[in-house]
């Protein structure tokens, strides 16, 4: 710890508005990592900058959905210089993160059908900087397994609220024994051997959060998925979108 300084970081939220910022500050957070689904990097950066202040740093990030809808594996990248689309192979995504020198995190490992498996963590051990060992969406045995993976692979831990709902912001965070004032500070803390603590509410509030977030997950995988697949047209983060100028056509999985 440097002169008693602690930075409290919610390492992954999907929502960002005035209410979210107010809740984060009230919870004593110093940093939010903002990585909404299917939103292009320039828009994420714009919103993150708009909501950052001296009280709360909002860091833009991308949770990239690699693979097809049936073989999704989510990977969280901080510090991207150039946009990376969803729906490309895991191999292509990891190569691009490595090329750009991004900080690479493994959120909710082995959870449902949307996560990196142990074999993936082992294969990309040198690229991945930290593994999420507590997620409010998880049931206890999921968190236990995530901790086993991080310990077994000797990868640093992190946690987040993984908030898809404003009420979830701040229920879990990573406390770094380091002052974090910029995006680069956060990357160095995650990538280095900075001491950290995994902090979360394990009482009734946590149970309500788990229930609410799992209900939202069901919504995401029913009506919202139908809307994305059949009603809304090409995703803005699809590799064939004009915004990517054909750079990822060869890596696209559909």
PDB file of C-alpha atoms in Angstrom:
ATOM      1  CA  UNK A   1       0.000   0.000   0.000  1.00  0.00           C
ATOM      2  CA  UNK A   2       1.304   3.459  -0.864  1.00  0.00           C
ATOM      3  CA  UNK A   3       0.672   5.931   1.998  1.00  0.00           C
ATOM      4  CA  UNK A   4      -2.608   4.213   2.838  1.00  0.00           C
ATOM      5  CA  UNK A   5      -4.102   4.894  -0.605  1.00  0.00           C
ATOM      6  CA  UNK A   6      -6.788   2.471  -1.790  1.00  0.00           C
ATOM      7  CA  UNK A   7      -8.627   2.683  -5.115  1.00  0.00           C
ATOM      8  CA  UNK A   8     -11.973   0.912  -5.309  1.00  0.00           C
ATOM      9  CA  UNK A   9     -12.723  -0.320  -8.811  1.00  0.00           C
ATOM     10  CA  UNK A  10     -15.912  -1.886 -10.128  1.00  0.00           C
ATOM     11  CA  UNK A  11     -14.185  -3.663 -12.991  1.00  0.00           C
ATOM     12  CA  UNK A  12     -17.190  -4.265 -15.260  1.00  0.00           C
ATOM     13  CA  UNK A  13     -20.530  -2.491 -15.648  1.00  0.00           C
ATOM     14  CA  UNK A  14     -22.930  -2.445 -18.583  1.00  0.00           C
ATOM     15  CA  UNK A  15     -24.933   0.647 -17.627  1.00  0.00           C
ATOM     16  CA  UNK A  16     -23.959   4.295 -17.314  1.00  0.00           C
ATOM     17  CA  UNK A  17     -26.116   7.294 -16.512  1.00  0.00           C
ATOM     18  CA  UNK A  18     -26.542   9.883 -13.765  1.00  0.00           C
ATOM     19  CA  UNK A  19     -28.133   7.327 -11.438  1.00  0.00           C
ATOM     20  CA  UNK A  20     -25.260   4.886 -11.946  1.00  0.00           C
ATOM     21  CA  UNK A  21     -22.668   7.574 -11.197  1.00  0.00           C
ATOM     22  CA  UNK A  22     -24.549   8.647  -8.082  1.00  0.00           C
ATOM     23  CA  UNK A  23     -24.736   5.052  -6.840  1.00  0.00           C
ATOM     24  CA  UNK A  24     -21.054   4.475  -7.554  1.00  0.00           C
ATOM     25  CA  UNK A  25     -19.971   7.549  -5.615  1.00  0.00           C
ATOM     26  CA  UNK A  26     -22.317   6.699  -2.757  1.00  0.00           C
ATOM     27  CA  UNK A  27     -20.743   3.217  -2.627  1.00  0.00           C
ATOM     28  CA  UNK A  28     -17.301   4.783  -2.294  1.00  0.00           C
ATOM     29  CA  UNK A  29     -16.050   3.696  -5.695  1.00  0.00           C
ATOM     30  CA  UNK A  30     -13.208   5.519  -7.410  1.00  0.00           C
ATOM     31  CA  UNK A  31     -13.374   3.828 -10.822  1.00  0.00           C
ATOM     32  CA  UNK A  32     -15.967   2.172 -13.050  1.00  0.00           C
ATOM     33  CA  UNK A  33     -15.040   0.099 -16.097  1.00  0.00           C
ATOM     34  CA  UNK A  34     -17.799   0.664 -18.660  1.00  0.00           C
ATOM     35  CA  UNK A  35     -18.219  -2.084 -21.277  1.00  0.00           C
ATOM     36  CA  UNK A  36     -21.767  -2.200 -22.686  1.00  0.00           C
ATOM     37  CA  UNK A  37     -22.905  -4.959 -25.028  1.00  0.00           C
ATOM     38  CA  UNK A  38     -22.811  -4.436 -28.810  1.00  0.00           C
ATOM     39  CA  UNK A  39     -21.614  -0.829 -28.633  1.00  0.00           C
ATOM     40  CA  UNK A  40     -18.723   0.428 -30.702  1.00  0.00           C
ATOM     41  CA  UNK A  41     -15.584   1.701 -28.993  1.00  0.00           C
ATOM     42  CA  UNK A  42     -15.898   5.379 -30.055  1.00  0.00           C
ATOM     43  CA  UNK A  43     -19.364   5.583 -28.477  1.00  0.00           C
ATOM     44  CA  UNK A  44     -18.151   3.857 -25.304  1.00  0.00           C
ATOM     45  CA  UNK A  45     -15.269   6.323 -25.067  1.00  0.00           C
ATOM     46  CA  UNK A  46     -17.596   9.285 -25.586  1.00  0.00           C
ATOM     47  CA  UNK A  47     -19.973   8.228 -22.822  1.00  0.00           C
ATOM     48  CA  UNK A  48     -17.148   7.302 -20.446  1.00  0.00           C
ATOM     49  CA  UNK A  49     -15.571  10.729 -20.880  1.00  0.00           C
ATOM     50  CA  UNK A  50     -18.929  12.470 -20.408  1.00  0.00           C
ATOM     51  CA  UNK A  51     -19.519  10.793 -17.039  1.00  0.00           C
ATOM     52  CA  UNK A  52     -15.961  10.937 -15.673  1.00  0.00           C
ATOM     53  CA  UNK A  53     -15.195  13.531 -13.013  1.00  0.00           C
ATOM     54  CA  UNK A  54     -12.770  14.263 -10.197  1.00  0.00           C
ATOM     55  CA  UNK A  55     -14.934  12.020  -7.993  1.00  0.00           C
ATOM     56  CA  UNK A  56     -15.245   9.062 -10.363  1.00  0.00           C
ATOM     57  CA  UNK A  57     -13.098   7.845 -13.240  1.00  0.00           C
ATOM     58  CA  UNK A  58     -15.031   5.957 -15.917  1.00  0.00           C
ATOM     59  CA  UNK A  59     -12.770   3.747 -18.039  1.00  0.00           C
ATOM     60  CA  UNK A  60     -13.983   2.593 -21.480  1.00  0.00           C
ATOM     61  CA  UNK A  61     -13.662  -1.099 -22.314  1.00  0.00           C
ATOM     62  CA  UNK A  62     -15.055  -3.754 -24.627  1.00  0.00           C
ATOM     63  CA  UNK A  63     -16.442  -7.149 -23.646  1.00  0.00           C
ATOM     64  CA  UNK A  64     -15.959  -8.869 -26.974  1.00  0.00           C
ATOM     65  CA  UNK A  65     -18.308 -11.743 -27.829  1.00  0.00           C
ATOM     66  CA  UNK A  66     -16.070 -14.189 -29.649  1.00  0.00           C
ATOM     67  CA  UNK A  67     -17.477 -17.133 -31.559  1.00  0.00           C
ATOM     68  CA  UNK A  68     -21.024 -17.791 -32.737  1.00  0.00           C
ATOM     69  CA  UNK A  69     -24.178 -17.526 -30.626  1.00  0.00           C
ATOM     70  CA  UNK A  70     -23.734 -21.227 -29.793  1.00  0.00           C
ATOM     71  CA  UNK A  71     -20.026 -21.006 -28.904  1.00  0.00           C
ATOM     72  CA  UNK A  72     -19.761 -17.567 -27.305  1.00  0.00           C
ATOM     73  CA  UNK A  73     -16.755 -16.778 -25.150  1.00  0.00           C
ATOM     74  CA  UNK A  74     -16.658 -13.337 -23.556  1.00  0.00           C
ATOM     75  CA  UNK A  75     -13.350 -11.520 -23.106  1.00  0.00           C
ATOM     76  CA  UNK A  76     -12.960  -8.074 -21.515  1.00  0.00           C
ATOM     77  CA  UNK A  77     -10.342  -5.743 -22.989  1.00  0.00           C
ATOM     78  CA  UNK A  78      -9.202  -2.413 -21.532  1.00  0.00           C
ATOM     79  CA  UNK A  79      -6.927   0.023 -23.351  1.00  0.00           C
ATOM     80  CA  UNK A  80      -7.818  -0.750 -26.942  1.00  0.00           C
ATOM     81  CA  UNK A  81      -6.497   1.772 -29.454  1.00  0.00           C
ATOM     82  CA  UNK A  82      -8.637   0.462 -32.307  1.00  0.00           C
ATOM     83  CA  UNK A  83     -12.107  -1.120 -32.354  1.00  0.00           C
ATOM     84  CA  UNK A  84     -12.433  -4.899 -32.233  1.00  0.00           C
ATOM     85  CA  UNK A  85     -15.767  -6.407 -33.347  1.00  0.00           C
ATOM     86  CA  UNK A  86     -17.836  -9.189 -31.855  1.00  0.00           C
ATOM     87  CA  UNK A  87     -18.423 -12.522 -33.633  1.00  0.00           C
ATOM     88  CA  UNK A  88     -14.826 -13.194 -34.584  1.00  0.00           C
ATOM     89  CA  UNK A  89     -12.852 -16.241 -33.492  1.00  0.00           C
ATOM     90  CA  UNK A  90     -11.325 -16.304 -30.033  1.00  0.00           C
ATOM     91  CA  UNK A  91      -7.924 -16.773 -31.632  1.00  0.00           C
ATOM     92  CA  UNK A  92      -8.367 -13.630 -33.755  1.00  0.00           C
ATOM     93  CA  UNK A  93      -9.608 -11.560 -30.820  1.00  0.00           C
ATOM     94  CA  UNK A  94      -6.712 -12.572 -28.577  1.00  0.00           C
ATOM     95  CA  UNK A  95      -4.210 -11.862 -31.348  1.00  0.00           C
ATOM     96  CA  UNK A  96      -5.707  -8.398 -31.826  1.00  0.00           C
ATOM     97  CA  UNK A  97      -5.670  -7.644 -28.093  1.00  0.00           C
ATOM     98  CA  UNK A  98      -2.045  -8.729 -27.964  1.00  0.00           C
ATOM     99  CA  UNK A  99      -1.157  -6.597 -30.981  1.00  0.00           C
ATOM    100  CA  UNK A 100      -2.710  -3.524 -29.373  1.00  0.00           C
ATOM    101  CA  UNK A 101      -1.187  -4.165 -25.957  1.00  0.00           C
ATOM    102  CA  UNK A 102      -4.607  -4.208 -24.279  1.00  0.00           C
ATOM    103  CA  UNK A 103      -5.220  -5.399 -20.733  1.00  0.00           C
ATOM    104  CA  UNK A 104      -7.150  -8.657 -21.066  1.00  0.00           C
ATOM    105  CA  UNK A 105      -9.510  -9.930 -18.370  1.00  0.00           C
ATOM    106  CA  UNK A 106     -11.461 -13.180 -18.146  1.00  0.00           C
ATOM    107  CA  UNK A 107     -14.954 -12.361 -16.834  1.00  0.00           C
ATOM    108  CA  UNK A 108     -17.201 -15.040 -15.255  1.00  0.00           C
ATOM    109  CA  UNK A 109     -15.037 -18.059 -16.298  1.00  0.00           C
ATOM    110  CA  UNK A 110     -16.882 -21.312 -17.023  1.00  0.00           C
ATOM    111  CA  UNK A 111     -20.252 -19.633 -16.423  1.00  0.00           C
ATOM    112  CA  UNK A 112     -23.225 -20.782 -18.534  1.00  0.00           C
ATOM    113  CA  UNK A 113     -22.284 -21.001 -22.224  1.00  0.00           C
ATOM    114  CA  UNK A 114     -20.660 -17.592 -22.600  1.00  0.00           C
ATOM    115  CA  UNK A 115     -17.296 -17.903 -20.896  1.00  0.00           C
ATOM    116  CA  UNK A 116     -13.698 -18.946 -21.234  1.00  0.00           C
ATOM    117  CA  UNK A 117     -13.087 -22.533 -20.161  1.00  0.00           C
ATOM    118  CA  UNK A 118     -10.052 -23.832 -18.296  1.00  0.00           C
ATOM    119  CA  UNK A 119      -8.505 -24.940 -21.588  1.00  0.00           C
ATOM    120  CA  UNK A 120      -8.875 -21.399 -22.980  1.00  0.00           C
ATOM    121  CA  UNK A 121      -7.327 -19.860 -19.879  1.00  0.00           C
ATOM    122  CA  UNK A 122      -4.389 -22.243 -20.170  1.00  0.00           C
ATOM    123  CA  UNK A 123      -3.959 -21.615 -23.896  1.00  0.00           C
ATOM    124  CA  UNK A 124      -3.950 -17.835 -23.475  1.00  0.00           C
ATOM    125  CA  UNK A 125      -2.251 -17.767 -20.082  1.00  0.00           C
ATOM    126  CA  UNK A 126       0.364 -15.268 -21.301  1.00  0.00           C
ATOM    127  CA  UNK A 127      -2.230 -12.897 -22.752  1.00  0.00           C
ATOM    128  CA  UNK A 128      -4.776 -12.881 -19.924  1.00  0.00           C
ATOM    129  CA  UNK A 129      -3.947 -10.472 -17.099  1.00  0.00           C
ATOM    130  CA  UNK A 130      -6.585 -11.392 -14.490  1.00  0.00           C
ATOM    131  CA  UNK A 131      -9.503 -13.749 -13.823  1.00  0.00           C
ATOM    132  CA  UNK A 132     -12.807 -12.767 -12.233  1.00  0.00           C
ATOM    133  CA  UNK A 133     -13.255 -14.835  -9.071  1.00  0.00           C
ATOM    134  CA  UNK A 134     -16.515 -13.316  -7.814  1.00  0.00           C
ATOM    135  CA  UNK A 135     -19.501 -12.251  -9.904  1.00  0.00           C
ATOM    136  CA  UNK A 136     -22.938 -11.440  -8.421  1.00  0.00           C
ATOM    137  CA  UNK A 137     -24.602 -13.451 -11.202  1.00  0.00           C
ATOM    138  CA  UNK A 138     -22.752 -16.537 -10.018  1.00  0.00           C
ATOM    139  CA  UNK A 139     -24.022 -19.077  -7.560  1.00  0.00           C
ATOM    140  CA  UNK A 140     -21.532 -20.006  -4.792  1.00  0.00           C
ATOM    141  CA  UNK A 141     -20.040 -23.000  -6.603  1.00  0.00           C
ATOM    142  CA  UNK A 142     -19.389 -20.854  -9.705  1.00  0.00           C
ATOM    143  CA  UNK A 143     -17.354 -18.411  -7.622  1.00  0.00           C
ATOM    144  CA  UNK A 144     -15.543 -21.283  -5.940  1.00  0.00           C
ATOM    145  CA  UNK A 145     -14.590 -22.765  -9.285  1.00  0.00           C
ATOM    146  CA  UNK A 146     -13.428 -19.367 -10.581  1.00  0.00           C
ATOM    147  CA  UNK A 147     -11.135 -18.986  -7.571  1.00  0.00           C
ATOM    148  CA  UNK A 148      -9.715 -22.465  -8.202  1.00  0.00           C
ATOM    149  CA  UNK A 149      -8.933 -21.528 -11.794  1.00  0.00           C
ATOM    150  CA  UNK A 150      -7.202 -18.276 -10.862  1.00  0.00           C
ATOM    151  CA  UNK A 151      -5.160 -19.951  -8.123  1.00  0.00           C
ATOM    152  CA  UNK A 152      -4.258 -22.963 -10.237  1.00  0.00           C
ATOM    153  CA  UNK A 153      -3.077 -20.848 -13.154  1.00  0.00           C
ATOM    154  CA  UNK A 154      -1.442 -18.261 -10.877  1.00  0.00           C
ATOM    155  CA  UNK A 155      -3.408 -15.450 -12.488  1.00  0.00           C
ATOM    156  CA  UNK A 156      -4.315 -12.353 -10.438  1.00  0.00           C
ATOM    157  CA  UNK A 157      -7.963 -12.020  -9.360  1.00  0.00           C
ATOM    158  CA  UNK A 158     -10.510  -9.295  -9.877  1.00  0.00           C
ATOM    159  CA  UNK A 159     -14.206  -8.823  -9.255  1.00  0.00           C
ATOM    160  CA  UNK A 160     -16.991  -6.608 -10.530  1.00  0.00           C
ATOM    161  CA  UNK A 161     -20.685  -5.997 -10.092  1.00  0.00           C
ATOM    162  CA  UNK A 162     -21.165  -6.991 -13.760  1.00  0.00           C
ATOM    163  CA  UNK A 163     -24.087  -4.583 -13.430  1.00  0.00           C
ATOM    164  CA  UNK A 164     -26.695  -4.774 -16.144  1.00  0.00           C
ATOM    165  CA  UNK A 165     -29.014  -2.941 -13.743  1.00  0.00           C
ATOM    166  CA  UNK A 166     -28.165   0.351 -11.984  1.00  0.00           C
ATOM    167  CA  UNK A 167     -29.072  -1.122  -8.600  1.00  0.00           C
ATOM    168  CA  UNK A 168     -26.205  -3.627  -8.914  1.00  0.00           C
ATOM    169  CA  UNK A 169     -23.408  -1.061  -9.268  1.00  0.00           C
ATOM    170  CA  UNK A 170     -20.887  -1.267  -6.444  1.00  0.00           C
ATOM    171  CA  UNK A 171     -22.091  -4.510  -4.842  1.00  0.00           C
ATOM    172  CA  UNK A 172     -18.668  -5.999  -5.655  1.00  0.00           C
ATOM    173  CA  UNK A 173     -15.382  -4.260  -6.377  1.00  0.00           C
ATOM    174  CA  UNK A 174     -11.627  -4.737  -6.421  1.00  0.00           C
ATOM    175  CA  UNK A 175      -9.695  -2.607  -3.930  1.00  0.00           C
ATOM    176  CA  UNK A 176      -6.169  -1.862  -5.194  1.00  0.00           C
ATOM    177  CA  UNK A 177      -3.462  -0.590  -2.844  1.00  0.00           C
ATOM    178  CA  UNK A 178      -2.560   2.040  -5.395  1.00  0.00           C
ATOM    179  CA  UNK A 179      -3.886   5.410  -6.507  1.00  0.00           C
ATOM    180  CA  UNK A 180      -5.695   5.060  -9.844  1.00  0.00           C
ATOM    181  CA  UNK A 181      -6.366   8.349 -11.587  1.00  0.00           C
ATOM    182  CA  UNK A 182      -6.143   7.385 -15.271  1.00  0.00           C
ATOM    183  CA  UNK A 183      -6.953   4.511 -17.607  1.00  0.00           C
ATOM    184  CA  UNK A 184      -3.242   3.711 -17.788  1.00  0.00           C
ATOM    185  CA  UNK A 185      -3.025   3.570 -13.975  1.00  0.00           C
ATOM    186  CA  UNK A 186      -5.771   0.947 -13.965  1.00  0.00           C
ATOM    187  CA  UNK A 187      -4.058  -1.107 -16.647  1.00  0.00           C
ATOM    188  CA  UNK A 188      -0.795  -1.079 -14.706  1.00  0.00           C
ATOM    189  CA  UNK A 189      -2.595  -2.118 -11.519  1.00  0.00           C
ATOM    190  CA  UNK A 190      -4.376  -5.011 -13.218  1.00  0.00           C
ATOM    191  CA  UNK A 191      -1.296  -6.196 -15.084  1.00  0.00           C
ATOM    192  CA  UNK A 192       1.199  -5.795 -12.252  1.00  0.00           C
ATOM    193  CA  UNK A 193       1.657  -7.359  -8.860  1.00  0.00           C
ATOM    194  CA  UNK A 194      -0.301  -4.620  -7.111  1.00  0.00           C
ATOM    195  CA  UNK A 195      -1.857  -5.857  -3.876  1.00  0.00           C
ATOM    196  CA  UNK A 196      -5.642  -6.085  -4.107  1.00  0.00           C
ATOM    197  CA  UNK A 197      -8.665  -7.251  -2.162  1.00  0.00           C
ATOM    198  CA  UNK A 198     -11.882  -8.749  -3.500  1.00  0.00           C
ATOM    199  CA  UNK A 199     -14.783  -6.992  -1.759  1.00  0.00           C
ATOM    200  CA  UNK A 200     -18.454  -7.916  -1.984  1.00  0.00           C
ATOM    201  CA  UNK A 201     -21.694  -7.942  -0.044  1.00  0.00           C
ATOM    202  CA  UNK A 202     -22.602 -11.508   0.898  1.00  0.00           C
ATOM    203  CA  UNK A 203     -25.885 -10.790   2.681  1.00  0.00           C
ATOM    204  CA  UNK A 204     -29.483 -10.214   1.669  1.00  0.00           C
ATOM    205  CA  UNK A 205     -28.512  -7.396  -0.683  1.00  0.00           C
ATOM    206  CA  UNK A 206     -26.255  -9.792  -2.603  1.00  0.00           C
ATOM    207  CA  UNK A 207     -29.084 -12.346  -2.918  1.00  0.00           C
ATOM    208  CA  UNK A 208     -31.428  -9.687  -4.303  1.00  0.00           C
ATOM    209  CA  UNK A 209     -28.758  -8.618  -6.766  1.00  0.00           C
ATOM    210  CA  UNK A 210     -28.186 -12.200  -7.907  1.00  0.00           C
ATOM    211  CA  UNK A 211     -31.912 -12.777  -8.416  1.00  0.00           C
ATOM    212  CA  UNK A 212     -32.392  -9.506 -10.308  1.00  0.00           C
ATOM    213  CA  UNK A 213     -29.364 -10.001 -12.536  1.00  0.00           C
ATOM    214  CA  UNK A 214     -30.258 -13.617 -13.350  1.00  0.00           C
ATOM    215  CA  UNK A 215     -33.773 -12.491 -14.290  1.00  0.00           C
ATOM    216  CA  UNK A 216     -32.208  -9.893 -16.569  1.00  0.00           C
ATOM    217  CA  UNK A 217     -29.979 -12.605 -18.062  1.00  0.00           C
ATOM    218  CA  UNK A 218     -33.114 -14.588 -18.973  1.00  0.00           C
ATOM    219  CA  UNK A 219     -34.519 -11.508 -20.695  1.00  0.00           C
ATOM    220  CA  UNK A 220     -31.257 -10.983 -22.593  1.00  0.00           C
ATOM    221  CA  UNK A 221     -31.379 -14.539 -23.887  1.00  0.00           C
ATOM    222  CA  UNK A 222     -35.044 -14.515 -24.932  1.00  0.00           C
ATOM    223  CA  UNK A 223     -36.774 -11.419 -26.288  1.00  0.00           C
ATOM    224  CA  UNK A 224     -33.698  -9.198 -26.482  1.00  0.00           C
ATOM    225  CA  UNK A 225     -31.816 -11.863 -28.464  1.00  0.00           C
ATOM    226  CA  UNK A 226     -34.760 -12.259 -30.876  1.00  0.00           C
ATOM    227  CA  UNK A 227     -34.778  -8.504 -31.366  1.00  0.00           C
ATOM    228  CA  UNK A 228     -31.036  -8.418 -32.088  1.00  0.00           C
ATOM    229  CA  UNK A 229     -31.033 -11.420 -34.410  1.00  0.00           C
ATOM    230  CA  UNK A 230     -34.172 -10.814 -36.438  1.00  0.00           C
ATOM    231  CA  UNK A 231     -35.524  -7.287 -35.971  1.00  0.00           C
ATOM    232  CA  UNK A 232     -32.686  -4.817 -35.519  1.00  0.00           C
ATOM    233  CA  UNK A 233     -30.517  -5.506 -38.564  1.00  0.00           C
ATOM    234  CA  UNK A 234     -26.711  -5.786 -38.505  1.00  0.00           C
ATOM    235  CA  UNK A 235     -25.164  -5.285 -35.098  1.00  0.00           C
ATOM    236  CA  UNK A 236     -22.944  -2.169 -34.927  1.00  0.00           C
ATOM    237  CA  UNK A 237     -20.163  -4.450 -33.658  1.00  0.00           C
ATOM    238  CA  UNK A 238     -20.586  -7.144 -36.321  1.00  0.00           C
ATOM    239  CA  UNK A 239     -17.294  -7.704 -38.205  1.00  0.00           C
ATOM    240  CA  UNK A 240     -19.008  -7.131 -41.567  1.00  0.00           C
ATOM    241  CA  UNK A 241     -20.291  -3.713 -40.466  1.00  0.00           C
ATOM    242  CA  UNK A 242     -18.988  -0.904 -42.666  1.00  0.00           C
ATOM    243  CA  UNK A 243     -17.292   0.671 -39.637  1.00  0.00           C
ATOM    244  CA  UNK A 244     -14.613  -2.075 -39.655  1.00  0.00           C
ATOM    245  CA  UNK A 245     -13.775  -1.563 -43.345  1.00  0.00           C
ATOM    246  CA  UNK A 246     -13.417  -5.296 -43.999  1.00  0.00           C
ATOM    247  CA  UNK A 247     -10.414  -5.715 -41.652  1.00  0.00           C
ATOM    248  CA  UNK A 248     -12.007  -8.653 -39.812  1.00  0.00           C
ATOM    249  CA  UNK A 249     -13.866 -10.361 -42.644  1.00  0.00           C
ATOM    250  CA  UNK A 250     -11.521 -13.350 -42.604  1.00  0.00           C
ATOM    251  CA  UNK A 251     -11.933 -13.769 -38.841  1.00  0.00           C
ATOM    252  CA  UNK A 252     -15.741 -13.520 -38.821  1.00  0.00           C
ATOM    253  CA  UNK A 253     -17.521 -16.660 -37.632  1.00  0.00           C
ATOM    254  CA  UNK A 254     -20.769 -15.868 -39.484  1.00  0.00           C
TER     255      UNK A 254
END
